[in-house]
Amino acid sequence: MRARVQFLIGLVGLLSLWAIAVERLLPLIGAAGIAAWVLGQQFRFAQLVAETTESLTATPTVSRSQVPTDETTVVTVTVEAAEPLPVRCLVKPAFPAGAETTTTTFSLDRGENSAKRSVEVQWPVAGTFTIEQPEFTMRDRLGLFEQSVSIGETETIRVQPRAPRNIHVGEGGDYIAAGFGEHSAEQSGSGLEPDDVRKYVPGDTIRNIDWKATARLGEPHVREFEAETDRETILFVDHRASMDTGVTGETKLEYLRQVGLAFVDSAQELSDPLGCYSIGDAGLTRSFTPSANADQQLSIRKHLQSVEPPDPEHSPADQRNPVSPGQMRTMRQRLEGDESPYSERLTPFFARPETYVERVIDQPLVAAVQSVTSRLDGALWSVIFTDDTQRAELTEAVKIARQSEGQVLVFIAPTVLYEPGGLSDLDEAYDTYADFEQFRTSLASMEHVSAFEVGPADRISAVLASGQTQWTNTGGSLP
Amino acid sequence: MSQTLQERSESQTDDGRENSWPASWRAHRQSRIDGGILLLVIAAFGVAAGLPGIAAGLLLAVSWVVLPNVAVFAAGVIALVAVVPGDAAILSKGLPFTALSGLLLTTTISDDWLRDHGAILGMWLVVGGAMLAGWILSDSLWISAAVLSGAAGAGFIGITVFGLKQLGAFKDE
C-alpha cells in the first residue's frame, strides 16, 4: 500500500473520531466520501491494469543465441500495446543472475503504444540462461496505486566457456585424421596380430607352425605375427609468451594443448612410454622423462592442462629471431656490389655464418631438444608444439630432433589464425598464411618430419576462401 | 547492479525520462481552477455561513494551491462543522457539502470520466449507505463509524482480490 493511500485511510479515521468527539454526523459523511473516493480510484485502477495487461505484448530478442563467456550481446526488448496505454508503465527486463548490465529500465507514457529498448548485456558465466518476461510496473496518474506484472515472452541464451572449438589439424588447410593411435613396426615377428603364413624353415619354433595351413598345403607352414613396438614419445611444449596470442581461452597454447592431450590419451590407451618437456622463455620449465607409468602420464596430463604462458611483464624483451645461413648468404650477395657507407656498416654482420649457429643454439627450444635427445637412446617420436614466430629456431630444433633416428611431428600454430582482432583483412591474412605454408612445407619436406598447422577451423576456412577468391580474380597467379 | 536499478527506478528511467509518476496534485491544479469549483465552494460557504463562511472558503482556496483535492475536501468538512452550527437548516449544511463533494470528482484516474465518476459515486453510495443504515438503526455515531470502517475495509480487500483475479491469480487448478 502506497503512502498516499495510507494518508487517506488515516484521514478517514481522524474524521470518524472527530465526528464522534463533536457528536456531528457531517464529518462521518465526509469520511465516507473520502473512503468511497479511494475505493472508486482503486476499482478503476484494477480495471485499467487488467485492460493494459491484456493489450500488452513484450518480446525480448538477443543478437546471438550462443555466445562465449565474457562476450557482450545486445538484448532488445520490444513492447507493443493494442491501444494507447491508459497508465504509465515502467518496463524492467528480467535478466538472469548470470548477466551483467548497467542499463535496465525504460518507460511507456500514457498514450504511447510501443517502445523498443536495446541494452548491452555481458555474460561472464557459462551456462544456459533464460531472459524471463519483462516486469511491467503500472501506477495510476494520481500515484495512489501500483501493480507489477510480468508479461510477454522469454528468450534463452547459451553461454559457452571459452575453449578451443572446431580444432583444425592439417596440412595446407586440408584436415588430416589423427596421426596417433596404434602403430605397427612395419615388420613381421612375434606379436599378437596374425600377419602371414610362410613355409617352415629350420630354426622356426614348433609353436608357430600353423597346423591347419600345413594340413591344407601338405607341407609345414608357420604363421607369423605382426610385431608391435612400444613407441617412446616425447612432447616438447612451447609455452613462451608468443603462445598467448589469441582471445582468452582460444590462444595458440589452448589449441595446441588439446592436441597434446590427445597424445597423452593415446599413450595411456596403448601403454606407450611418454615424456614431456615444456619450454618457457628461460628454457626448460618442467621435464618428465619417458615412462609408461600410469602415474607419470597422469602427471603429464595435469601439467599439460595447467601450463600457461608467462606473465608478459616477466618475459624477456629480447625475442630476436636469428637469421638463417641461407638468408645471410642472400643478404651478403646483395651487399657485395654496394659501396655505400650503409653497406660497409652492414657487411660484417653477414660475414660469419657461424654466428647463426651460436645464436640459435642458445634459443630455448633448440637447447631443450638438443639436451633431451642427446640424453635418450633409440628411435624417438618427438612431437613439438609451437608457433611460427621463431622459424629459424624451430627449423634447427626439428633438425636436431630427427637426428635421433626417430620421427618428428611438428604442430605449429600459425600466428595469423589467432590475431585477437579477427581476420579484418582477409587478403593480407591469406598472404601471411601462404608464407607460413611455405615454411611448414619446408619443414615437412625434411626426411622423417611431418608438420601440421593447428588452428580454428572457421578461420582457416575463411583464409583459404579468400585465397580462392584471389586466385580467381588474378586469373590463377598467386604470390 | 541491483542498487543502480533501484536508484534509477526511484528517480528516473534509464532513457532519461522522469519517473516521478505524474505529480498528481500539482499536475491537476490548473484543471481544478478552470473547472470553477473553487468559486462554487466559496459562494456556497458564503451563503451558508455569511462572512465567516466566505473567509473559510478563501482559506480553502489558498490551501488548494498546495493540497490535493481530497485533502481540501477533508479540510472543508472540518471548516463546515466549525462555521455552520449543528442545528442549522439542512440546506445550509447540504449546499457547501455538495460543493465540496465536487472536489472529489474533479480529479480522475483516467480519461474515461464517466467510468471514473461512476465508480466513485457507486462506492460512495455503498459505503455511505452502509454508514447511514448503521446510524438510522442504532442512532450511535460509534456504530456508524464502525460500520463505515468495516465497509471500507471489506471494499478495499474485495477490490484487491478482484484486481489480482483479473491478472490471473487464484486460478482454479
XYZ file of C-alpha atoms in Angstrom:
652
model
C 0.000 0.000 0.000
C 1.463 3.316 -1.035
C 1.956 6.205 1.377
C -0.748 8.340 -0.195
C -3.386 5.698 0.390
C -2.177 5.253 3.964
C -2.554 9.019 4.455
C -6.111 8.921 3.141
C -7.068 5.975 5.338
C -5.651 7.911 8.287
C -7.764 10.901 7.249
C -10.910 8.741 7.215
C -10.093 7.505 10.715
C -9.441 11.002 12.062
C -12.636 12.424 10.603
C -14.604 9.499 12.095
C -13.101 10.070 15.529
C -13.697 13.789 15.260
C -17.331 13.144 14.307
C -17.730 11.115 17.487
C -15.927 13.787 19.517
C -18.109 16.664 18.320
C -21.178 14.424 18.049
C -21.888 15.527 14.474
C -22.832 13.232 11.587
C -21.380 15.541 8.924
C -17.704 14.584 9.449
C -18.706 10.915 9.235
C -20.393 11.549 5.886
C -17.192 13.313 4.797
C -15.140 10.316 5.929
C -17.422 8.058 3.919
C -16.823 10.337 0.911
C -13.062 10.019 1.198
C -13.271 6.230 1.669
C -15.549 5.960 -1.365
C -13.189 8.118 -3.404
C -10.237 5.833 -2.550
C -12.243 2.703 -3.334
C -13.506 4.173 -6.588
C -9.972 5.014 -7.701
C -8.773 1.563 -6.656
C -11.536 -0.148 -8.605
C -10.819 1.855 -11.732
C -7.086 1.191 -11.396
C -7.716 -2.557 -11.174
C -9.783 -2.344 -14.346
C -7.146 -0.299 -16.145
C -4.376 -2.707 -15.183
C -6.388 -5.647 -16.467
C -7.115 -3.870 -19.743
C -3.497 -2.799 -20.141
C -2.154 -6.260 -19.374
C -4.393 -7.790 -21.995
C -3.311 -5.391 -24.691
C 0.446 -5.554 -23.984
C 2.982 -7.832 -25.639
C 6.675 -7.876 -24.825
C 9.353 -9.693 -26.765
C 12.974 -9.893 -25.711
C 15.353 -10.815 -28.537
C 19.075 -11.442 -28.357
C 21.529 -10.647 -31.110
C 23.148 -14.075 -30.705
C 21.644 -17.124 -29.107
C 25.053 -18.652 -28.334
C 27.976 -16.686 -27.019
C 31.272 -17.440 -25.357
C 31.789 -16.228 -21.812
C 32.546 -12.546 -21.278
C 31.034 -11.755 -24.633
C 28.557 -8.913 -24.915
C 25.237 -9.327 -26.671
C 22.564 -6.823 -27.462
C 19.219 -7.661 -25.942
C 16.303 -5.795 -27.449
C 13.018 -5.652 -25.608
C 10.098 -4.677 -27.812
C 6.874 -3.655 -26.103
C 3.677 -3.128 -28.029
C 0.126 -2.396 -26.953
C -3.031 -2.797 -28.998
C -4.336 0.525 -27.684
C -2.609 3.641 -26.342
C -1.786 2.951 -22.707
C -4.163 4.424 -20.093
C -1.496 4.203 -17.371
C 2.220 4.808 -17.365
C 4.370 1.685 -17.374
C 7.880 1.162 -16.175
C 9.407 -1.804 -18.010
C 12.176 -3.788 -16.380
C 13.692 -6.599 -18.464
C 14.283 -9.617 -16.241
C 17.884 -10.609 -16.832
C 19.157 -13.726 -15.093
C 21.707 -13.563 -12.303
C 24.489 -14.571 -14.697
C 24.114 -11.413 -16.769
C 25.792 -8.066 -16.247
C 24.260 -4.857 -17.488
C 24.064 -1.317 -16.256
C 21.000 -0.062 -18.055
C 17.777 -1.865 -17.478
C 14.577 0.089 -17.147
C 12.590 2.177 -19.559
C 9.105 3.562 -19.615
C 5.995 3.919 -21.697
C 3.998 7.032 -21.043
C 0.246 7.260 -21.081
C -0.974 7.435 -24.645
C 2.007 5.573 -26.089
C 1.573 2.122 -27.516
C 5.031 0.912 -28.437
C 8.596 1.138 -27.259
C 11.837 -0.611 -28.040
C 14.891 -0.702 -25.860
C 18.280 -2.266 -26.615
C 20.764 -2.925 -23.863
C 24.208 -4.430 -23.895
C 24.479 -7.471 -21.674
C 27.690 -9.193 -20.738
C 27.736 -12.890 -19.904
C 30.618 -13.731 -17.560
C 29.314 -17.145 -16.508
C 28.847 -20.187 -18.715
C 25.507 -21.949 -18.820
C 22.040 -21.731 -20.275
C 20.178 -18.640 -19.188
C 16.611 -17.551 -19.675
C 15.665 -13.945 -20.038
C 12.317 -14.006 -18.320
C 9.243 -11.990 -19.168
C 9.816 -8.268 -18.626
C 8.234 -6.877 -15.492
C 5.776 -4.050 -16.009
C 5.110 -1.730 -13.103
C 1.973 0.338 -13.566
C 0.923 3.274 -11.457
C -2.144 5.426 -11.714
C -1.784 9.061 -12.633
C -2.518 10.154 -9.060
C 0.249 7.987 -7.627
C -2.104 6.075 -5.347
C -1.764 2.511 -6.568
C 0.941 0.400 -8.102
C 0.851 -3.043 -9.645
C 3.709 -5.142 -11.063
C 3.048 -7.909 -13.513
C 5.234 -9.995 -15.818
C 4.098 -10.016 -19.413
C 5.477 -11.353 -22.681
C 7.808 -13.975 -23.963
C 11.037 -15.443 -22.702
C 14.312 -15.874 -24.514
C 17.085 -18.372 -23.920
C 20.763 -17.825 -24.437
C 23.566 -20.353 -24.196
C 26.846 -19.104 -22.830
C 29.703 -21.423 -23.563
C 33.034 -21.417 -21.791
C 35.841 -20.046 -23.856
C 37.793 -23.010 -25.138
C 39.146 -24.135 -28.448
C 36.339 -25.349 -30.614
C 36.367 -26.795 -34.045
C 40.078 -27.550 -33.932
C 41.720 -27.938 -37.290
C 44.844 -30.053 -37.571
C 46.022 -30.318 -41.115
C 48.420 -29.659 -43.890
C 47.897 -26.665 -46.138
C 44.330 -26.330 -44.978
C 43.465 -29.990 -45.584
C 42.181 -31.662 -42.481
C 44.043 -34.799 -41.510
C 42.882 -37.643 -39.361
C 44.581 -38.022 -36.031
C 48.173 -39.030 -36.564
C 48.337 -41.018 -33.429
C 46.988 -44.358 -32.324
C 48.081 -47.938 -32.725
C 51.355 -48.184 -34.530
C 52.897 -51.124 -36.265
C 56.603 -51.647 -36.657
C 56.014 -52.454 -40.326
C 57.963 -55.711 -39.918
C 56.989 -59.263 -39.069
C 57.977 -61.084 -35.946
C 56.421 -62.086 -32.713
C 53.290 -60.314 -31.689
C 49.559 -60.712 -31.448
C 48.181 -59.618 -34.818
C 48.288 -62.504 -37.392
C 50.305 -61.398 -40.382
C 51.224 -64.059 -42.965
C 51.790 -67.796 -43.482
C 55.121 -68.987 -44.888
C 56.981 -72.226 -45.340
C 58.707 -73.695 -42.348
C 62.475 -73.221 -42.330
C 64.872 -74.842 -39.907
C 65.171 -72.774 -36.797
C 61.473 -71.800 -36.610
C 59.901 -72.706 -33.304
C 57.412 -75.514 -33.370
C 54.911 -73.301 -31.569
C 54.486 -71.142 -34.680
C 53.511 -73.998 -37.001
C 50.072 -73.332 -38.424
C 48.621 -76.831 -38.411
C 45.603 -76.007 -40.488
C 47.730 -74.426 -43.217
C 50.185 -77.357 -43.010
C 47.342 -79.857 -43.477
C 45.833 -77.823 -46.299
C 49.097 -77.257 -48.184
C 50.737 -80.606 -47.493
C 54.000 -79.247 -46.068
C 54.919 -77.471 -42.834
C 53.965 -73.807 -42.686
C 54.369 -71.343 -39.894
C 52.170 -68.331 -39.158
C 53.892 -65.090 -38.464
C 52.523 -62.347 -36.289
C 52.903 -58.616 -36.728
C 55.487 -57.233 -34.382
C 54.385 -54.235 -32.328
C 56.634 -51.783 -30.613
C 56.367 -49.533 -27.643
C 56.788 -46.124 -29.186
C 58.682 -43.744 -26.980
C 57.096 -40.390 -27.480
C 58.408 -37.085 -26.255
C 56.300 -33.969 -26.226
C 58.060 -30.606 -26.465
C 55.554 -28.000 -25.426
C 56.462 -24.397 -26.102
C 54.680 -22.101 -23.666
C 56.604 -18.902 -24.227
C 54.941 -15.505 -24.332
C 54.117 -15.684 -28.038
C 51.902 -18.711 -27.346
C 49.481 -16.421 -25.552
C 48.291 -14.881 -28.820
C 44.527 -15.105 -29.244
C 41.432 -14.223 -27.321
C 41.117 -15.569 -23.808
C 40.560 -19.301 -23.832
C 41.327 -19.593 -27.543
C 45.026 -18.886 -27.645
C 47.648 -20.787 -29.571
C 48.558 -22.660 -26.433
C 44.933 -23.653 -25.788
C 44.624 -25.231 -29.221
C 47.978 -26.997 -29.032
C 47.125 -28.146 -25.513
C 44.162 -30.097 -26.904
C 46.384 -31.852 -29.450
C 48.945 -32.600 -26.747
C 46.268 -34.099 -24.515
C 45.219 -36.369 -27.372
C 48.769 -37.743 -27.401
C 48.526 -38.400 -23.687
C 45.214 -40.234 -24.231
C 46.782 -42.347 -26.926
C 49.839 -43.160 -24.815
C 47.647 -44.115 -21.852
C 45.488 -46.331 -24.014
C 48.440 -48.150 -25.590
C 50.663 -48.005 -22.513
C 53.349 -46.293 -24.556
C 56.230 -44.592 -22.817
C 55.586 -40.876 -22.825
C 57.806 -37.974 -21.840
C 57.089 -34.286 -21.764
C 59.292 -31.205 -21.718
C 57.864 -27.739 -21.511
C 59.834 -24.782 -22.708
C 59.474 -21.275 -21.350
C 61.302 -18.088 -22.205
C 64.223 -19.026 -19.991
C 64.495 -22.653 -21.141
C 63.092 -25.886 -19.786
C 60.430 -25.283 -17.172
C 59.298 -28.847 -16.488
C 60.515 -32.255 -17.605
C 59.088 -35.755 -17.473
C 61.445 -38.453 -18.762
C 59.676 -41.038 -20.969
C 57.829 -43.676 -18.998
C 54.774 -45.881 -19.453
C 53.949 -45.435 -15.789
C 50.291 -44.502 -15.394
C 51.007 -42.050 -12.575
C 53.535 -40.179 -14.667
C 51.142 -39.995 -17.580
C 48.551 -38.599 -15.255
C 51.097 -36.012 -14.093
C 51.833 -35.113 -17.705
C 48.116 -34.694 -18.327
C 47.777 -32.403 -15.305
C 50.824 -30.445 -16.383
C 49.514 -30.010 -19.916
C 46.172 -28.889 -18.597
C 47.725 -26.267 -16.369
C 50.710 -24.984 -18.327
C 50.360 -21.297 -19.145
C 52.419 -18.654 -20.917
C 54.442 -16.471 -18.554
C 53.231 -13.139 -17.301
C 54.067 -10.630 -20.097
C 55.717 -8.338 -17.554
C 58.247 -11.015 -16.700
C 59.012 -12.105 -20.242
C 62.388 -11.212 -21.676
C 62.136 -8.325 -24.101
C 64.750 -9.706 -26.496
C 62.948 -12.202 -28.690
C 65.090 -11.866 -31.795
C 64.708 -14.439 -34.489
C 68.157 -15.459 -35.738
C 68.796 -15.143 -39.441
C 69.429 -18.466 -41.135
C 72.643 -19.132 -43.113
C 70.655 -19.103 -46.368
C 69.227 -15.702 -45.604
C 72.673 -14.458 -44.595
C 74.094 -15.636 -47.899
C 71.401 -13.774 -49.819
C 71.998 -10.604 -47.837
C 75.742 -10.853 -48.346
C 75.282 -11.206 -52.117
C 73.034 -8.149 -52.184
C 75.584 -6.075 -50.304
C 78.564 -7.163 -52.393
C 78.102 -4.678 -55.232
C 77.098 -1.865 -52.945
C 79.837 0.512 -51.795
C 77.687 2.850 -49.776
C 78.507 3.534 -46.097
C 75.289 1.721 -45.235
C 76.565 -1.409 -46.973
C 80.009 -1.106 -45.367
C 78.384 -0.908 -41.995
C 76.196 -3.981 -42.502
C 78.571 -6.311 -44.368
C 80.492 -7.534 -41.286
C 77.242 -8.706 -39.690
C 76.592 -11.120 -42.539
C 80.195 -12.264 -42.987
C 80.202 -15.034 -40.343
C 77.566 -17.735 -40.862
C 78.664 -19.447 -37.688
C 77.141 -16.617 -35.645
C 73.781 -18.049 -36.630
C 74.654 -21.372 -35.043
C 75.996 -19.640 -31.952
C 72.831 -17.623 -31.532
C 70.300 -20.263 -32.452
C 71.823 -22.844 -30.130
C 71.031 -20.543 -27.249
C 67.345 -20.405 -28.131
C 65.213 -22.247 -25.536
C 63.522 -24.716 -27.892
C 66.712 -25.746 -29.645
C 68.572 -26.029 -26.360
C 65.810 -28.156 -24.869
C 65.537 -30.510 -27.852
C 69.265 -30.934 -28.031
C 69.596 -31.526 -24.331
C 66.791 -34.110 -24.225
C 67.558 -36.053 -27.405
C 71.238 -36.332 -26.554
C 70.357 -37.973 -23.261
C 67.870 -40.523 -24.651
C 68.722 -43.611 -26.671
C 66.897 -45.304 -29.510
C 64.362 -44.130 -32.011
C 62.188 -41.435 -30.533
C 58.972 -39.871 -31.630
C 59.497 -36.222 -30.986
C 56.378 -34.119 -31.020
C 56.921 -30.383 -30.994
C 54.115 -27.953 -30.173
C 54.978 -24.379 -31.009
C 54.083 -21.437 -33.197
C 55.646 -19.828 -36.238
C 57.222 -16.782 -34.638
C 60.714 -18.286 -34.227
C 61.070 -20.074 -37.536
C 64.839 -20.410 -37.683
C 64.851 -21.773 -34.170
C 62.114 -24.275 -34.961
C 63.881 -25.428 -38.102
C 67.034 -26.043 -36.117
C 65.133 -27.839 -33.362
C 63.487 -30.138 -35.906
C 66.855 -30.905 -37.472
C 68.262 -31.863 -34.103
C 65.200 -33.963 -33.177
C 65.322 -36.045 -36.357
C 68.972 -36.856 -35.764
C 67.849 -39.349 -33.145
C 66.662 -41.674 -35.922
C 63.087 -41.171 -34.994
C 60.077 -39.446 -36.388
C 59.391 -35.815 -35.747
C 55.907 -34.420 -35.646
C 55.594 -30.648 -35.532
C 52.320 -28.997 -34.652
C 52.509 -25.318 -35.437
C 50.016 -22.627 -34.523
C 50.143 -20.040 -37.336
C 50.004 -16.602 -35.704
C 47.758 -15.246 -38.443
C 44.931 -17.530 -37.344
C 44.993 -16.272 -33.768
C 45.069 -12.487 -34.132
C 42.700 -11.225 -31.409
C 41.085 -8.641 -33.672
C 39.886 -11.355 -36.031
C 40.596 -11.565 -39.719
C 39.929 -7.941 -40.593
C 41.866 -8.042 -43.856
C 41.403 -11.470 -45.391
C 43.667 -10.826 -48.379
C 46.533 -9.850 -46.106
C 45.757 -12.820 -43.858
C 45.940 -15.142 -46.826
C 49.326 -13.736 -47.858
C 50.623 -14.292 -44.344
C 49.180 -17.775 -44.293
C 50.766 -18.549 -47.670
C 54.121 -17.508 -46.203
C 53.510 -19.778 -43.219
C 52.517 -22.628 -45.503
C 55.800 -22.261 -47.336
C 57.587 -22.582 -44.028
C 55.506 -25.578 -42.969
C 56.165 -27.295 -46.292
C 59.884 -26.690 -45.895
C 59.763 -28.463 -42.544
C 57.597 -31.303 -43.840
C 59.963 -31.859 -46.740
C 62.677 -32.994 -44.352
C 63.024 -36.744 -44.042
C 61.132 -38.272 -41.103
C 59.409 -34.986 -40.397
C 55.695 -34.238 -40.571
C 54.478 -30.723 -39.957
C 50.881 -29.694 -39.339
C 49.087 -26.455 -38.723
C 46.748 -26.226 -35.752
C 44.109 -23.568 -35.524
C 40.417 -22.652 -35.512
C 38.761 -24.393 -38.473
C 36.462 -21.466 -39.229
C 39.350 -19.045 -39.531
C 41.437 -21.275 -41.729
C 38.407 -21.837 -43.956
C 37.897 -18.080 -44.234
C 41.547 -17.526 -45.114
C 41.563 -20.268 -47.726
C 38.313 -18.986 -49.218
C 39.949 -15.587 -49.551
C 42.874 -17.238 -51.293
C 40.463 -18.933 -53.660
C 38.924 -15.570 -54.476
C 42.362 -14.047 -55.082
C 43.172 -16.951 -57.329
C 40.021 -16.400 -59.360
C 40.460 -12.625 -59.552
C 44.087 -12.750 -60.624
C 43.476 -15.438 -63.188
C 45.443 -18.078 -61.410
C 48.616 -16.271 -60.335
C 49.135 -16.124 -56.633
C 52.108 -14.836 -54.717
C 23.664 -3.674 -10.311
C 20.578 -4.062 -8.194
C 21.447 -0.928 -6.285
C 21.773 1.023 -9.501
C 18.481 -0.313 -10.701
C 16.718 0.617 -7.504
C 18.136 4.117 -7.531
C 17.105 4.605 -11.099
C 13.597 3.293 -10.702
C 13.004 5.690 -7.843
C 14.241 8.760 -9.652
C 14.146 8.270 -13.375
C 14.187 5.645 -16.030
C 17.332 4.763 -17.956
C 16.121 6.554 -21.023
C 16.218 9.777 -19.066
C 12.513 10.256 -18.546
C 11.383 11.474 -15.193
C 9.987 8.694 -13.123
C 8.197 10.946 -10.682
C 4.863 9.437 -11.618
C 2.696 12.391 -12.580
C 2.803 14.739 -9.663
C -0.881 14.305 -9.319
C -1.941 17.163 -7.120
C 0.136 19.852 -8.790
C -0.476 18.472 -12.265
C -4.191 18.960 -11.969
C -4.152 22.355 -10.314
C -4.977 24.253 -13.461
C -7.852 21.957 -14.391
C -9.321 22.443 -10.938
C -9.130 26.210 -11.298
C -10.527 26.008 -14.816
C -13.391 23.897 -13.532
C -14.738 26.794 -11.461
C -15.359 24.565 -8.475
C -13.237 26.930 -6.403
C -15.711 29.790 -6.819
C -18.611 27.459 -6.187
C -17.187 26.384 -2.833
C -16.520 29.978 -1.696
C -20.009 31.018 -2.743
C -21.644 28.033 -1.031
C -19.743 28.715 2.195
C -20.749 32.420 1.987
C -24.414 31.550 1.545
C -24.322 29.004 4.390
C -22.337 30.999 6.966
C -22.034 34.583 5.772
C -18.748 36.370 6.268
C -17.062 33.588 8.287
C -18.095 31.196 5.550
C -16.522 33.370 2.852
C -13.340 33.598 4.958
C -13.295 29.822 5.354
C -13.898 29.421 1.605
C -10.973 31.739 0.820
C -8.721 29.813 3.210
C -9.661 26.584 1.437
C -8.896 28.222 -1.902
C -5.426 29.162 -0.657
C -4.818 25.670 0.724
C -5.861 24.316 -2.627
C -2.632 25.579 -4.153
C -0.611 23.036 -2.226
C -3.066 20.375 -1.071
C -4.760 17.702 -3.123
C -8.475 17.852 -3.725
C -9.227 15.081 -1.297
C -7.324 16.842 1.499
C -9.061 20.118 0.755
C -12.318 18.199 0.922
C -11.407 16.944 4.394
C -10.385 20.455 5.476
C -13.626 21.786 4.021
C -15.678 19.308 6.058
C -13.869 20.437 9.222
C -14.428 24.103 8.300
C -18.072 23.413 7.601
C -18.580 21.845 11.008
C -16.761 24.830 12.546
C -18.668 27.647 10.844
C -22.141 26.106 10.427
C -23.907 25.196 13.667
C -25.223 21.683 14.073
C -28.822 22.871 14.363
C -28.671 24.970 11.177
C -31.029 24.236 8.326
C -30.185 21.191 6.291
C -29.737 23.370 3.205
C -27.072 25.455 4.998
C -25.061 22.287 5.576
C -26.031 20.471 2.397
C -25.154 23.228 -0.073
C -21.493 23.715 0.964
C -21.067 19.953 1.426
C -22.345 19.311 -2.098
C -19.953 21.944 -3.439
C -17.092 20.310 -1.525
C -18.101 16.896 -2.872
C -17.471 18.246 -6.357
C -13.793 18.327 -5.381
C -13.729 14.564 -5.253
C -14.920 14.382 -8.830
C -12.529 16.869 -10.387
C -9.567 14.520 -10.414
C -9.880 11.291 -12.315
C -7.688 8.283 -12.678
C -8.030 8.009 -16.450
C -9.501 9.930 -19.348
C -12.731 8.000 -19.020
C -14.582 10.473 -16.818
C -17.888 8.652 -16.953
C -16.499 5.392 -15.638
C -14.232 7.123 -13.111
C -17.042 9.200 -11.625
C -19.413 6.265 -11.817
C -17.021 4.167 -9.755
C -16.599 6.900 -7.095
C -20.308 7.635 -6.819
C -21.133 3.942 -6.747
C -18.690 3.352 -3.917
C -19.989 6.376 -2.024
C -23.460 5.004 -2.371
C -22.408 1.648 -0.950
C -20.121 2.888 1.849
C -22.237 5.938 2.722
C -25.408 3.834 2.555
C -23.956 1.288 4.963
C -22.864 4.037 7.333
C -26.263 5.772 7.222
C -28.034 2.469 7.744
C -25.925 1.949 10.836
C -26.799 5.467 12.032
C -30.526 5.046 11.411
C -30.681 1.627 13.002
C -28.540 2.332 16.049
C -28.605 6.105 16.437
C -24.984 5.762 17.508
C -22.035 7.537 15.918
C -19.707 4.851 17.277
C -21.579 2.114 15.496
C -21.887 4.222 12.337
C -18.103 4.785 12.349
C -17.504 1.070 12.894
C -19.853 0.167 10.038
C -18.058 2.706 7.831
C -14.637 1.238 8.705
C -15.882 -2.294 8.096
C -17.462 -1.438 4.768
C -14.363 0.467 3.590
C -12.013 -2.317 4.711
C -14.126 -5.001 3.048
C -14.287 -2.920 -0.120
C -10.511 -2.438 -0.156
C -9.803 -6.139 0.264
C -12.530 -7.106 -2.208
C -11.175 -4.829 -4.929
C -7.616 -6.060 -4.308
C -8.763 -9.649 -4.785
C -10.747 -8.616 -7.865
C -7.652 -6.949 -9.330
C -5.462 -9.988 -8.696
C -8.069 -12.270 -10.240
C -8.109 -10.087 -13.316
C -4.364 -10.625 -13.602
C -4.723 -14.381 -13.424
C -4.075 -15.021 -9.746
C -6.181 -17.571 -7.830
C -6.719 -19.637 -10.962
C -8.566 -22.898 -10.359
C -6.298 -25.934 -10.518
